[in-house]
Coordinates of C-alpha atoms in Angstrom, one line a residue:
X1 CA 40.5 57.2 144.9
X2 CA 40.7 53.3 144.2
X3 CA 36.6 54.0 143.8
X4 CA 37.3 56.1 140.9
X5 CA 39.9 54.2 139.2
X6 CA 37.6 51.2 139.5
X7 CA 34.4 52.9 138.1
X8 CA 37.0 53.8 135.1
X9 CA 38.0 50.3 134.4
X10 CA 34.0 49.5 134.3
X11 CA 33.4 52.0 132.0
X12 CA 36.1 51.0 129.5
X13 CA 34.8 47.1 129.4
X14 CA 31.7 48.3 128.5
X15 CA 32.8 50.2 125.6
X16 CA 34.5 47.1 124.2
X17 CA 31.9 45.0 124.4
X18 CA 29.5 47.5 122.3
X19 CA 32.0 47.6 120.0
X20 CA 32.9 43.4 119.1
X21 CA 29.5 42.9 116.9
X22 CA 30.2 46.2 114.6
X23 CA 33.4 44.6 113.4
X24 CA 32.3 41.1 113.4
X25 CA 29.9 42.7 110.7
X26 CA 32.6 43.9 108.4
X27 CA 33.7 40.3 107.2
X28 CA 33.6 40.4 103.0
X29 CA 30.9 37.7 102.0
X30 CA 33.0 34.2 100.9
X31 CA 33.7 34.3 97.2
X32 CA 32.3 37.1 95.9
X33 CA 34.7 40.3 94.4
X34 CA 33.4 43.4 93.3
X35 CA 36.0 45.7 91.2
X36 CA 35.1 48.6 91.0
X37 CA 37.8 50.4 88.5
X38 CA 40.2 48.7 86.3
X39 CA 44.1 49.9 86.6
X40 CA 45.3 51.9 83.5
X41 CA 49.0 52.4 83.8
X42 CA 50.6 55.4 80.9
X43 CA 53.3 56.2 80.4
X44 CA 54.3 59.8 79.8
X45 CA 55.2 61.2 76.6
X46 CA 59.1 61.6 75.7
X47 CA 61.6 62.7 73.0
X48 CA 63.2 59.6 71.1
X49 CA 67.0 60.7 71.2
X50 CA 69.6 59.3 67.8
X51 CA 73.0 58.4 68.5
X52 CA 75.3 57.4 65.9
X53 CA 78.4 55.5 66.7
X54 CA 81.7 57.0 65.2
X55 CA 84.9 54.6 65.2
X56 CA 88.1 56.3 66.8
X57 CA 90.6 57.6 64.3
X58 CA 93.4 54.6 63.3
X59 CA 96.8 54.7 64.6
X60 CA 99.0 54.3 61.8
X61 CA 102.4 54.7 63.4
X62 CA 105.0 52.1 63.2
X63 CA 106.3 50.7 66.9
X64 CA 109.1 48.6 67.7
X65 CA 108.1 46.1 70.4
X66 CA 110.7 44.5 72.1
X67 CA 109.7 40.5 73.7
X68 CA 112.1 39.1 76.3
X69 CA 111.4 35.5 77.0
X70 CA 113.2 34.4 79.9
X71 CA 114.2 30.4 80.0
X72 CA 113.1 28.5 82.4
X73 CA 113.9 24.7 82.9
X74 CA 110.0 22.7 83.8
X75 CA 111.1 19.7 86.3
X76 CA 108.5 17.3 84.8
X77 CA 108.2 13.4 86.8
X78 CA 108.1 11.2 85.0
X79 CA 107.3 7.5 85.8
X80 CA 109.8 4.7 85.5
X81 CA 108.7 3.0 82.2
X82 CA 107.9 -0.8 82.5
X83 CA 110.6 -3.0 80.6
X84 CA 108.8 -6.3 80.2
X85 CA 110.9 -9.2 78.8
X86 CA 110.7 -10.1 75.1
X87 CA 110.6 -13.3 74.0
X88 CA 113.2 -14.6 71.1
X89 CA 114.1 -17.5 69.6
X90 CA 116.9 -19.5 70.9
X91 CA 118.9 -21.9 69.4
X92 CA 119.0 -25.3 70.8
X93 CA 120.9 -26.7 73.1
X94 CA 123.3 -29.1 71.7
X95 CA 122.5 -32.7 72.6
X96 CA 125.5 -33.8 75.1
X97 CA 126.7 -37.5 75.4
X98 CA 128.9 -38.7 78.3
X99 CA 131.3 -41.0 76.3
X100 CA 132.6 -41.1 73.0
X101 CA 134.6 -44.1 71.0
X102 CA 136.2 -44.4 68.0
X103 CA 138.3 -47.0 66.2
X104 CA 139.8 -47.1 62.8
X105 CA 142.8 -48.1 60.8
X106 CA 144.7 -46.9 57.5
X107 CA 147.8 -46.5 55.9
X108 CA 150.9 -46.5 56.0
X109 CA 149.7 -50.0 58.0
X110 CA 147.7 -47.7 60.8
X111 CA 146.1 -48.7 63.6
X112 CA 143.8 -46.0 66.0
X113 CA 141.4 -45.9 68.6
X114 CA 140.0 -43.5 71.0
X115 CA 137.4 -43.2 73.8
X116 CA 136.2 -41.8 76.8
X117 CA 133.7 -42.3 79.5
X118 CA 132.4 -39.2 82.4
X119 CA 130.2 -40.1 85.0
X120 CA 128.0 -37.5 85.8
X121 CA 124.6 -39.2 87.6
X122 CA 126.5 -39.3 91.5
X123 CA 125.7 -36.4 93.3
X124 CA 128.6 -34.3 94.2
X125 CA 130.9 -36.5 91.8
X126 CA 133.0 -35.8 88.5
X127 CA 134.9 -38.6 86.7
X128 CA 136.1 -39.6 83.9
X129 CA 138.4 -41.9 82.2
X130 CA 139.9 -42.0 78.9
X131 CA 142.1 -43.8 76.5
X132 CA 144.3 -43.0 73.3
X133 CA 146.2 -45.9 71.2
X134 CA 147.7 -44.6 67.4
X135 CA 150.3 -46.4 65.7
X136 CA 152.3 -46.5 62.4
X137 CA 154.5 -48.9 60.2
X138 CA 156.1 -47.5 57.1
X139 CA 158.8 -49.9 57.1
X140 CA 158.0 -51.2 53.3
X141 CA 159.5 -47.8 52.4
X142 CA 161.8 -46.5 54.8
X143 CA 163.0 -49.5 57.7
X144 CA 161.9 -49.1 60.6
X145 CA 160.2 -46.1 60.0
X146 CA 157.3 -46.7 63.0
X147 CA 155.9 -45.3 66.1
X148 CA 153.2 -45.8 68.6
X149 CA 151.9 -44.2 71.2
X150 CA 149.6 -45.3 74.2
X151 CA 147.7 -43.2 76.7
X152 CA 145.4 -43.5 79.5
X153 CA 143.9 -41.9 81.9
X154 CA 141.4 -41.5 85.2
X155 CA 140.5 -38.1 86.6
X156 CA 137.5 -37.9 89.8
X157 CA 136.7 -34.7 91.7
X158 CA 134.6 -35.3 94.8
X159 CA 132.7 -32.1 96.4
X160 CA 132.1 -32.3 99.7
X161 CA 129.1 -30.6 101.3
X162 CA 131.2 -29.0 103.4
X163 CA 132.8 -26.2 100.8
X164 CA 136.1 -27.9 100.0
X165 CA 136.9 -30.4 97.1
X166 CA 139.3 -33.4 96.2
X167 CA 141.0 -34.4 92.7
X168 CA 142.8 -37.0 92.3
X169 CA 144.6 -38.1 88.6
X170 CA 146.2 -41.3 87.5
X171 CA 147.9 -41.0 84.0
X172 CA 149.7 -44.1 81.7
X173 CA 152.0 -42.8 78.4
X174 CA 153.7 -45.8 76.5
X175 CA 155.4 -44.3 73.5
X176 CA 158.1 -45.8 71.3
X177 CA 160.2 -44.7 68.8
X178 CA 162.6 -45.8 66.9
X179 CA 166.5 -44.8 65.5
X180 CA 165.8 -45.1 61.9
X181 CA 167.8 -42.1 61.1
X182 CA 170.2 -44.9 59.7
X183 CA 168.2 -44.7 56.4
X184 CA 169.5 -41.1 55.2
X185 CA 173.3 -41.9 56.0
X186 CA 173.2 -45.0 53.5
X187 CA 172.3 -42.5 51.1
X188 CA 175.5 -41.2 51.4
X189 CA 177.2 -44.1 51.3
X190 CA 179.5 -45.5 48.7
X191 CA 178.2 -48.3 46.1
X192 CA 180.7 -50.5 47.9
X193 CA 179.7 -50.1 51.3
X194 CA 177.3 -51.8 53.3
X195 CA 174.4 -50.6 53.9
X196 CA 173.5 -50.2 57.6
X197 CA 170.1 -52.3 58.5
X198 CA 169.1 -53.2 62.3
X199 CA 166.4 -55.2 63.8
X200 CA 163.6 -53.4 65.1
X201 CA 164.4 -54.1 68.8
X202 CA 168.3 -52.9 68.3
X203 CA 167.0 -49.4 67.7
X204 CA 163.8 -49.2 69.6
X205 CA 163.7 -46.5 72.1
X206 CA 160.2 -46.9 74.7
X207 CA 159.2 -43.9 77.0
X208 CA 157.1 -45.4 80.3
X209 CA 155.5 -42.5 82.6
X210 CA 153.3 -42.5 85.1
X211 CA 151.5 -40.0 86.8
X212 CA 150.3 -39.5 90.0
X213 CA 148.8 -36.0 91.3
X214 CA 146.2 -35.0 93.8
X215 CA 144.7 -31.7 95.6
X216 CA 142.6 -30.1 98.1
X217 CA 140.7 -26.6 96.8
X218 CA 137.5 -24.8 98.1
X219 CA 134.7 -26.2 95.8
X220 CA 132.6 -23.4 96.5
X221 CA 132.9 -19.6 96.8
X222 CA 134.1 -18.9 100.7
X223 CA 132.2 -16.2 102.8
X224 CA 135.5 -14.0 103.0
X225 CA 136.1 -14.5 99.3
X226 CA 139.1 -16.8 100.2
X227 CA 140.3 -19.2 97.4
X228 CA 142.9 -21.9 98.7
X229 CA 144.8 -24.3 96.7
X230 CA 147.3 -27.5 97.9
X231 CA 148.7 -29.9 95.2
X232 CA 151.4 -32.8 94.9
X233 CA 152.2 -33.7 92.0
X234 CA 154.8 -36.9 91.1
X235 CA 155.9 -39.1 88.1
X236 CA 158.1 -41.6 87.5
X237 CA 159.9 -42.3 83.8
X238 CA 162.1 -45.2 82.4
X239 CA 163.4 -45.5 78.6
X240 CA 164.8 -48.7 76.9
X241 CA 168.5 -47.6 77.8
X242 CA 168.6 -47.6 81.5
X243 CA 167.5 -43.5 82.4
X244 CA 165.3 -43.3 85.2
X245 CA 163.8 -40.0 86.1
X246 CA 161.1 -39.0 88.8
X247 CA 159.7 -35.6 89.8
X248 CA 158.2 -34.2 92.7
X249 CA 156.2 -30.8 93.0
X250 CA 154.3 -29.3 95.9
X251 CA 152.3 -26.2 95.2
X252 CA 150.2 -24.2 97.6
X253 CA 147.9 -21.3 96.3
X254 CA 145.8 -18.5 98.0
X255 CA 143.6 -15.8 96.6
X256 CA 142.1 -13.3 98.3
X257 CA 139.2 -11.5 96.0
X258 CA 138.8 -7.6 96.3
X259 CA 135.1 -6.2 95.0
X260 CA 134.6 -9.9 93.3
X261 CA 137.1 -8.8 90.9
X262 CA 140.4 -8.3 91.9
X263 CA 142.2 -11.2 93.1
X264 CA 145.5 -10.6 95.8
X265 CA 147.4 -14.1 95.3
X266 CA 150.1 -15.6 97.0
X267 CA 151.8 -19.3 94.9
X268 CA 154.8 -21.4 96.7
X269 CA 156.0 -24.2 94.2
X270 CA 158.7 -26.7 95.5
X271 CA 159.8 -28.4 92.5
X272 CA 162.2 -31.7 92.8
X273 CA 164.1 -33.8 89.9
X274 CA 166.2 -36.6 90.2
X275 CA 167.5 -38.3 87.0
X276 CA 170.2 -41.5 86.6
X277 CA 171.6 -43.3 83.6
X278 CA 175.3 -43.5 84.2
X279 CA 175.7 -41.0 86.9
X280 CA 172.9 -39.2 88.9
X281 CA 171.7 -35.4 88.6
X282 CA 169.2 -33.8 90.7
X283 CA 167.7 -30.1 89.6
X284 CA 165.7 -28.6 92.6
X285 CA 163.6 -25.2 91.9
X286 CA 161.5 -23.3 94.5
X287 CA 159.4 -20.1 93.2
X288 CA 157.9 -17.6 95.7
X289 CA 155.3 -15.9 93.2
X290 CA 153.1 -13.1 94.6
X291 CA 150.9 -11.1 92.5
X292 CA 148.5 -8.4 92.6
X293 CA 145.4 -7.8 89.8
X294 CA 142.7 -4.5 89.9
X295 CA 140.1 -4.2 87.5
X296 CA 139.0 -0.8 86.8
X297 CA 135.9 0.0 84.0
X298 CA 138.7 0.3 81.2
X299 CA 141.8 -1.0 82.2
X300 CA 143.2 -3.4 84.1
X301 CA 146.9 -3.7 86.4
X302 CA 148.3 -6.8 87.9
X303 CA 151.7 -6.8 89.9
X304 CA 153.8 -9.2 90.8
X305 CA 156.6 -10.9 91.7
X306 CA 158.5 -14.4 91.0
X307 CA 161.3 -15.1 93.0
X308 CA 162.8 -17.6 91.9
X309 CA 165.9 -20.5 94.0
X310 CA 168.0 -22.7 92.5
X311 CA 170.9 -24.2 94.9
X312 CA 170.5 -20.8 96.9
X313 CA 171.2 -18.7 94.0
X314 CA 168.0 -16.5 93.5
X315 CA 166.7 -14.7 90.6
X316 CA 163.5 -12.1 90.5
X317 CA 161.6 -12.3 87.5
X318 CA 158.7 -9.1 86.7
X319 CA 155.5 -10.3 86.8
X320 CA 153.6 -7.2 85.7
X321 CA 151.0 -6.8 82.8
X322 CA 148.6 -3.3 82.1
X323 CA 146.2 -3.6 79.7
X324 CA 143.3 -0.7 78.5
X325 CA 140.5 -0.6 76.2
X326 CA 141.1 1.5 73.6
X327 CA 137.4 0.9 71.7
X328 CA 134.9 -0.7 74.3
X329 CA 134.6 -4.2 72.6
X330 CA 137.0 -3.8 69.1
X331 CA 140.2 -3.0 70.2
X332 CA 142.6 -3.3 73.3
X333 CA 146.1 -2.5 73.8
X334 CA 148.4 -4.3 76.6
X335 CA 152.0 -4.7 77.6
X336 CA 153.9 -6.5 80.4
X337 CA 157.2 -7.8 81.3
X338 CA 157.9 -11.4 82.8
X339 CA 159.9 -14.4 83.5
X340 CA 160.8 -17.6 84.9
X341 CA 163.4 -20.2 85.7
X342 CA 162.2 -23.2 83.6
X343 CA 163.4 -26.7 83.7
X344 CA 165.1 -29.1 81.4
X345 CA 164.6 -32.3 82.6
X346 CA 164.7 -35.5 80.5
X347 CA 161.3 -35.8 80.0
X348 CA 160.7 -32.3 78.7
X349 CA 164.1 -32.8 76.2
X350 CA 162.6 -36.0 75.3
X351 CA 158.8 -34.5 75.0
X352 CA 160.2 -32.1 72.0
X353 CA 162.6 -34.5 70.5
X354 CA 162.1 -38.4 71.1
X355 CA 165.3 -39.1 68.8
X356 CA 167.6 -37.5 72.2
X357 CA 170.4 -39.5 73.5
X358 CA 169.5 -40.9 76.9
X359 CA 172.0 -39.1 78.4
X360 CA 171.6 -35.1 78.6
X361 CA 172.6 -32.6 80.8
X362 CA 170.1 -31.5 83.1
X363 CA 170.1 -27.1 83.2
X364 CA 167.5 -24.7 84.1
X365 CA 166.9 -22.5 81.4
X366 CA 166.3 -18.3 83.0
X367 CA 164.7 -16.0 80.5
X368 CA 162.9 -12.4 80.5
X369 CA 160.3 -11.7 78.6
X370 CA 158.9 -8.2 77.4
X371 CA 156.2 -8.4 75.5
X372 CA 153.0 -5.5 74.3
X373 CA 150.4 -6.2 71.7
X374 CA 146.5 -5.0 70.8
X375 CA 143.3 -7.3 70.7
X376 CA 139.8 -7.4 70.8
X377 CA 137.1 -8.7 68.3
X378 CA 136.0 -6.7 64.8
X379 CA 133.0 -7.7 63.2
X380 CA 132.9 -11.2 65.3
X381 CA 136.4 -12.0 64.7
X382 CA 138.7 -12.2 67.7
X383 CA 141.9 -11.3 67.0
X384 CA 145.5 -10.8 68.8
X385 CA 148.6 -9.7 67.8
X386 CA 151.9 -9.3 69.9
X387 CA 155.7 -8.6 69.7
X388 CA 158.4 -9.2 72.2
X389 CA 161.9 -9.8 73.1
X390 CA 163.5 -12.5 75.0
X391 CA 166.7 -12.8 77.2
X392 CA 167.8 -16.5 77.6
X393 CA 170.2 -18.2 79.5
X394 CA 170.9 -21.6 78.8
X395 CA 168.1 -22.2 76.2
X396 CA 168.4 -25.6 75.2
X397 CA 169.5 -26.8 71.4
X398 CA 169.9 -29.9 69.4
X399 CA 172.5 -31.4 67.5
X400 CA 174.0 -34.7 66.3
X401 CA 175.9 -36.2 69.5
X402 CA 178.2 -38.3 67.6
X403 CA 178.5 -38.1 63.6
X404 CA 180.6 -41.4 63.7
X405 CA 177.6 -43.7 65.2
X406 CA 175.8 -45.7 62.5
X407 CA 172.4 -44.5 64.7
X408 CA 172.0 -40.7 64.6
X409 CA 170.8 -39.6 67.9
X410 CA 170.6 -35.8 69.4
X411 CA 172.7 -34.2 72.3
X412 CA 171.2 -30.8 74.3
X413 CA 173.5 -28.4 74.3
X414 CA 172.7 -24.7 75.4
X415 CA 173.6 -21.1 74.9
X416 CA 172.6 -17.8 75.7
X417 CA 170.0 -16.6 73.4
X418 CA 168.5 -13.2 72.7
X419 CA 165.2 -13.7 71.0
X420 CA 162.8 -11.2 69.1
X421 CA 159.7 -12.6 68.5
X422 CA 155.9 -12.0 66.6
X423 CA 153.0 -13.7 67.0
X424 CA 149.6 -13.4 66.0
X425 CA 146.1 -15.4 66.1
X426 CA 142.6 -14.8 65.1
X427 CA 139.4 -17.0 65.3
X428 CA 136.3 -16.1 63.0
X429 CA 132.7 -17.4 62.9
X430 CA 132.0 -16.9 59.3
X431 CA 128.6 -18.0 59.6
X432 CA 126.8 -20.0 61.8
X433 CA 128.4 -23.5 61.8
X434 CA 131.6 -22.7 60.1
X435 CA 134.5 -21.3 62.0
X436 CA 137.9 -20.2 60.7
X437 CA 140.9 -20.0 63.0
X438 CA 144.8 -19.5 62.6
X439 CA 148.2 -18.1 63.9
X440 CA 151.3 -17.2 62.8
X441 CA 154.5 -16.6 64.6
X442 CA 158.0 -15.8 64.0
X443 CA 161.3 -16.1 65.8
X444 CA 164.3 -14.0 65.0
X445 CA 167.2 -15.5 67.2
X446 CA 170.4 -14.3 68.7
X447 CA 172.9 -17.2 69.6
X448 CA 175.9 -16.1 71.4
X449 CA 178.4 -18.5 71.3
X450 CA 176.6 -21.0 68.8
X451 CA 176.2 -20.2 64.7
X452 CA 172.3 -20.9 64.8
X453 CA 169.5 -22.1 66.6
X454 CA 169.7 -25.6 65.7
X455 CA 166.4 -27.1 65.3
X456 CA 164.4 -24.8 66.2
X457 CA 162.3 -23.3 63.6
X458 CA 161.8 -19.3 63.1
X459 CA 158.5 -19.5 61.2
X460 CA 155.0 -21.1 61.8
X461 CA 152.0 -20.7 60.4
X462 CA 148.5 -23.1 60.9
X463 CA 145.3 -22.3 60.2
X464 CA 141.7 -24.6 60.7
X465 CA 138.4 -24.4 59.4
X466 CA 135.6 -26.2 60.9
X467 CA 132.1 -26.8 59.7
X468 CA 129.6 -28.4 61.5
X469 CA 125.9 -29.0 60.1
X470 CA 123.1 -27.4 62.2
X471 CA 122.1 -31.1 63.5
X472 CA 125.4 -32.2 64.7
X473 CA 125.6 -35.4 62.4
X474 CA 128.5 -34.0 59.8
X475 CA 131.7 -32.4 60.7
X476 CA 133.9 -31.2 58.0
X477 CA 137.8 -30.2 58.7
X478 CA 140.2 -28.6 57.2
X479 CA 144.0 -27.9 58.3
X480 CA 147.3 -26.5 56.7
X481 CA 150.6 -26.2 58.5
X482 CA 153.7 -24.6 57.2
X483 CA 157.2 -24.3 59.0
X484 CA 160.9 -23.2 57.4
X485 CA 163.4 -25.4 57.4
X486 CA 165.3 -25.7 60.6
X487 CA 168.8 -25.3 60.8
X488 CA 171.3 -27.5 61.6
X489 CA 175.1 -27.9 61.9
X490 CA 176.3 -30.9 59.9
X491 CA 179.6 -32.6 60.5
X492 CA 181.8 -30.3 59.3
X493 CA 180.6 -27.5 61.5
X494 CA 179.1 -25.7 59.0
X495 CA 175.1 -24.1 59.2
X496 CA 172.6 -25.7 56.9
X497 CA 169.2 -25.8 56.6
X498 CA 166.8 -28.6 56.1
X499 CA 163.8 -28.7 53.8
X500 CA 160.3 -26.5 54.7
X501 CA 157.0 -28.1 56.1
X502 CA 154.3 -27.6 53.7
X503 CA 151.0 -29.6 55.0
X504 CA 147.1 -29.9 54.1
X505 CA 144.9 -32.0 56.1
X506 CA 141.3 -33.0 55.4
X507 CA 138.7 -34.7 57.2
X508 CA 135.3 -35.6 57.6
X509 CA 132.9 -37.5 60.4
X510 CA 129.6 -38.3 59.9
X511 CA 126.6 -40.0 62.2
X512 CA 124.3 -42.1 60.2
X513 CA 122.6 -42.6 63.3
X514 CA 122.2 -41.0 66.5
X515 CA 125.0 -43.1 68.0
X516 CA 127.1 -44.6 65.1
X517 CA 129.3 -42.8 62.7
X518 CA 132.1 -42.7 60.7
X519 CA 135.0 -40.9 59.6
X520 CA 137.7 -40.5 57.2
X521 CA 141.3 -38.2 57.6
X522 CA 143.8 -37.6 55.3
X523 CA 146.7 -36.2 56.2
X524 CA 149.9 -34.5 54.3
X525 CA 147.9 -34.4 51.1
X526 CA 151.1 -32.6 49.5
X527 CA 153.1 -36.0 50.4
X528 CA 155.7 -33.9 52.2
X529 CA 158.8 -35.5 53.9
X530 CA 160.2 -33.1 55.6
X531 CA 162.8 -33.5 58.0
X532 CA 161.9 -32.2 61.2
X533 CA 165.2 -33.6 63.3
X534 CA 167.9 -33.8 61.2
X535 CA 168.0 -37.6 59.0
X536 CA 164.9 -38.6 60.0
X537 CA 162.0 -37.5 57.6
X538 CA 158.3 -37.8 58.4
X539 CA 155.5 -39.8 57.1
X540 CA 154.4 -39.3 53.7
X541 CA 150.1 -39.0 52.6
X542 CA 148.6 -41.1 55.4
X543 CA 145.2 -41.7 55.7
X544 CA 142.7 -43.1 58.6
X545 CA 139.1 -44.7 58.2
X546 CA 137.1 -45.8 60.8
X547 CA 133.9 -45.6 63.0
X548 CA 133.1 -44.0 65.9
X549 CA 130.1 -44.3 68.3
X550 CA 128.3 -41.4 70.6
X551 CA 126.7 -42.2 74.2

């Protein structure tokens, strides 16, 4: 059997190789084609079909549509638009000078000079010192019509690196007067009388104080917003008639600050007087005065206290004030309610009327005060206007202390007054350079026991204008004062009234230099001699020229 299968195997190679030249000969020859027929492609006959295209019929019936647009609020970011700084114009800074001077003289036989000096190159170091000399004779026309008055003064602050600072003050006054009062009783006098006439020194009254104060504060703002305060204060006074007076006054002050803007305070004052002429008084105050302030965006609340102890006998004063914008900027209304035990001491009685006998009765003076008014600034002008009543005990008055004595002098004498009061003040820029300012208040008074007042006046009204030229080398000013005439009890115990103050005041300074100026006043233009203290009229027109020098 394997015979057979291998005899067909044989037989089947042999066919194959007879059959590899036949189609090795059926190759086509390279390059060469022969077409035989070319390709004709038809296409079948066919019907060509028309269409015409007919539009659908129009709709012409009217339909109501009905749109509902819903809102819908599209957050959009936007980015934080750049605010770059835009430059303007600024007006210069004024040029500063650490001392001024200035020395003149006038009429009636005037003398004046004026100066100061601040050091400001040591680190760490404010002082200062300045000095005031003005003087007067008008004794060709009314004898011994004169005064002077001489001032001066040192003041240093030292801060220390530490956060706390020292201040220490020295202070000179040397004034002197004189009782020519004399003047206006001759005028009563008969033809045959003599006239009353004294030497300058028989009627000369000279005021000597000196001051003395220092403190301790925190020069700098404390971590724990803690503000602290300790102070002594002290003088010493003597006149030409034997009074001696001397004051002492501690004071010790801390504030705490809330939210940098309200202040919680705490003030204990220990105030001591001794005075002596023929016998010797002492008036000792201490005050207890706590308070409380909060600012809020449109109004503003303090509360307080001020207790008040005079030879253990205490008093409680309100110390409480609200206040609201009514019109952010323009207009503000406020109201509060206060008071105090204030002092009459020989060198306050004296202050207000240098013609007092030397000696007074020393009396604290307790009062309560409500007050409400509206400010706040309208078209540049600030403005403020306020009325209020008063409750006073012992408020201090002045009359003649004897009506026999050839030298008129004043006496103190004091009632319990009820006072309503209105006062009012404004300051306006008019333009740049020029400033207006003025006030105006009146006093309606209530004596108990007493018919009037005396002396003091009801009615005041100032106003200033200022203009200085945009270089600083011309300064022009202008002043008017009026006052009523204050009443007074004359020697028969009647009320009268003395004559009004009516004043205008004019000046002007210029610098012809950098450094050197000069300047002219004139004052009481309308020659007005009105008696302020009762026989003893002022100065006349008086006028001042001089020079003055900036450093």
């Amino acid at each position: 059997m394997n015979n057979n299968l291998s005899y067909r195997l044989s037989a089947l190679l042999f066919a194959l190789a007879l059959c590899l030249p036949g189609l090795q000969a059926q190759d086509l020859p390279g390059g060469e084609v022969d077409v035989i027929k070319s390709f004709d492609a038809r296409l079948l006959d066919a019907d060509k079909i028309n269409i015409r295209p007919e539009l659908p019929p129009l709709d012409t019936i009217t339909k109501l549509q009905t749109y509902s647009a819903l809102n819908k609020t599209l957050e959009v970011d936007y980015l934080p638009p750049q605010i770059r700084p835009l430059a303007m114009l600024r007006d210069g800074v004024p040029q500063s000078y650490n001392g001024f001077l200035k020395v003149g003289a006038g009429l009636p036989n005037a003398f004046y000079g004026e100066g100061s000096y601040y050091i400001t190159t040591v680190k760490n170091l404010d002082f200062g010192i300045n000095a005031r000399h003005f003087s007067a004779n008008n004794n060709k026309k009314v004898e011994n019509q004169r005064f002077s008055e001489t001032y001066g003064a040192v003041d240093g602050t030292y801060y220390f690196d530490q956060g706390f600072a020292v201040n220490g003050k020295m202070k000179y006054n040397r004034d002197a007067v004189y009782f020519y009062g004399y003047n206006k009783l001759n005028e009563q006098l008969d033809t045959n009388q003599t006239p009353y006439s004294f030497e300058p020194e028989e009627i000369k009254q000279r005021f000597n104080i000196i001051d003395a104060s220092g403190s301790i504060f925190n020069g700098e703002r404390t971590e724990a917003d803690f503000n602290y305060f300790a102070g002594v204060d002290a003088y010493l006074m003597r006149d030409n008639y034997a009074a001696r007076e001397n004051g002492l006054k501690l004071t010790l002050d801390a504030t705490k600050w809330f939210r940098n803007s309200d202040p919680l305070q705490i003030k204990l004052i220990t105030d001591f007087t001794s005075f002596k002429n023929s016998e010797k008084q002492t008036l000792n105050n201490f005050y207890l005065q706590p308070s409380y302030t909060y600012h809020a965006d449109r109004f503003k609340v303090k509360v307080g206290l001020n207790v008040t102890s005079h030879e253990d006998d205490f008093s409680f004063f309100p110390d409480i004030e609200a206040s609201a914008n009514i019109i952010e900027g323009l207009i503000g209304a406020y109201v509060g309610a206060g008071g105090d035990l204030k002092k009459n001491t020989f060198r306050s009685l004296s202050d207000y009327n240098p013609y007092i006998e030397s000696k007074v009765d020393l009396e604290n003076t307790r009062y309560y005060h409500f007050y409400g008014g509206v400010k706040g600034n309208f078209k540049g002008v600030d403005y403020d206007a306020q009325i209020g009543y008063k409750t006073t005990e012992n408020l201090a008055l002045f009359v003649i202390s004897d009506f026999m004595d050839s030298i008129p002098r004043f006496d103190a004498i004091y009632d319990s007054v009820d006072i309503f009061l209105f006062k009012a003040s404004l300051s306006a820029p008019i333009f740049k350079g020029f400033e207006l300012m003025g006030s105006v208040s009146q006093s309606i008074f209530s004596p108990q026991r007493e018919e009037k007042a005396w002396h003091l006046p009801t009615l005041s009204v100032n106003a200033t204008a200022r203009y200085t030229t945009p270089d600083q080398n011309i300064r022009f000013t202008g002043e008017f004062f009026l006052e009523n005439g204050v009443s007074y009890k004359a020697a028969d115990g009647t009320a009268k009234n003395l004559n009004a103050l009516f004043d205008i005041s004019a000046g002007v300074e210029y610098f012809f230099t950098e450094n050197i100026g000069g300047f002219v006043q004139l004052n009481n233009l309308a020659n007005n001699r009105r008696q302020r203290w009762q026989n003893y009229p002022t100065f006349g027109l008086n006028a001042l020229i001089g020079v003055s020098a900036r450093f």
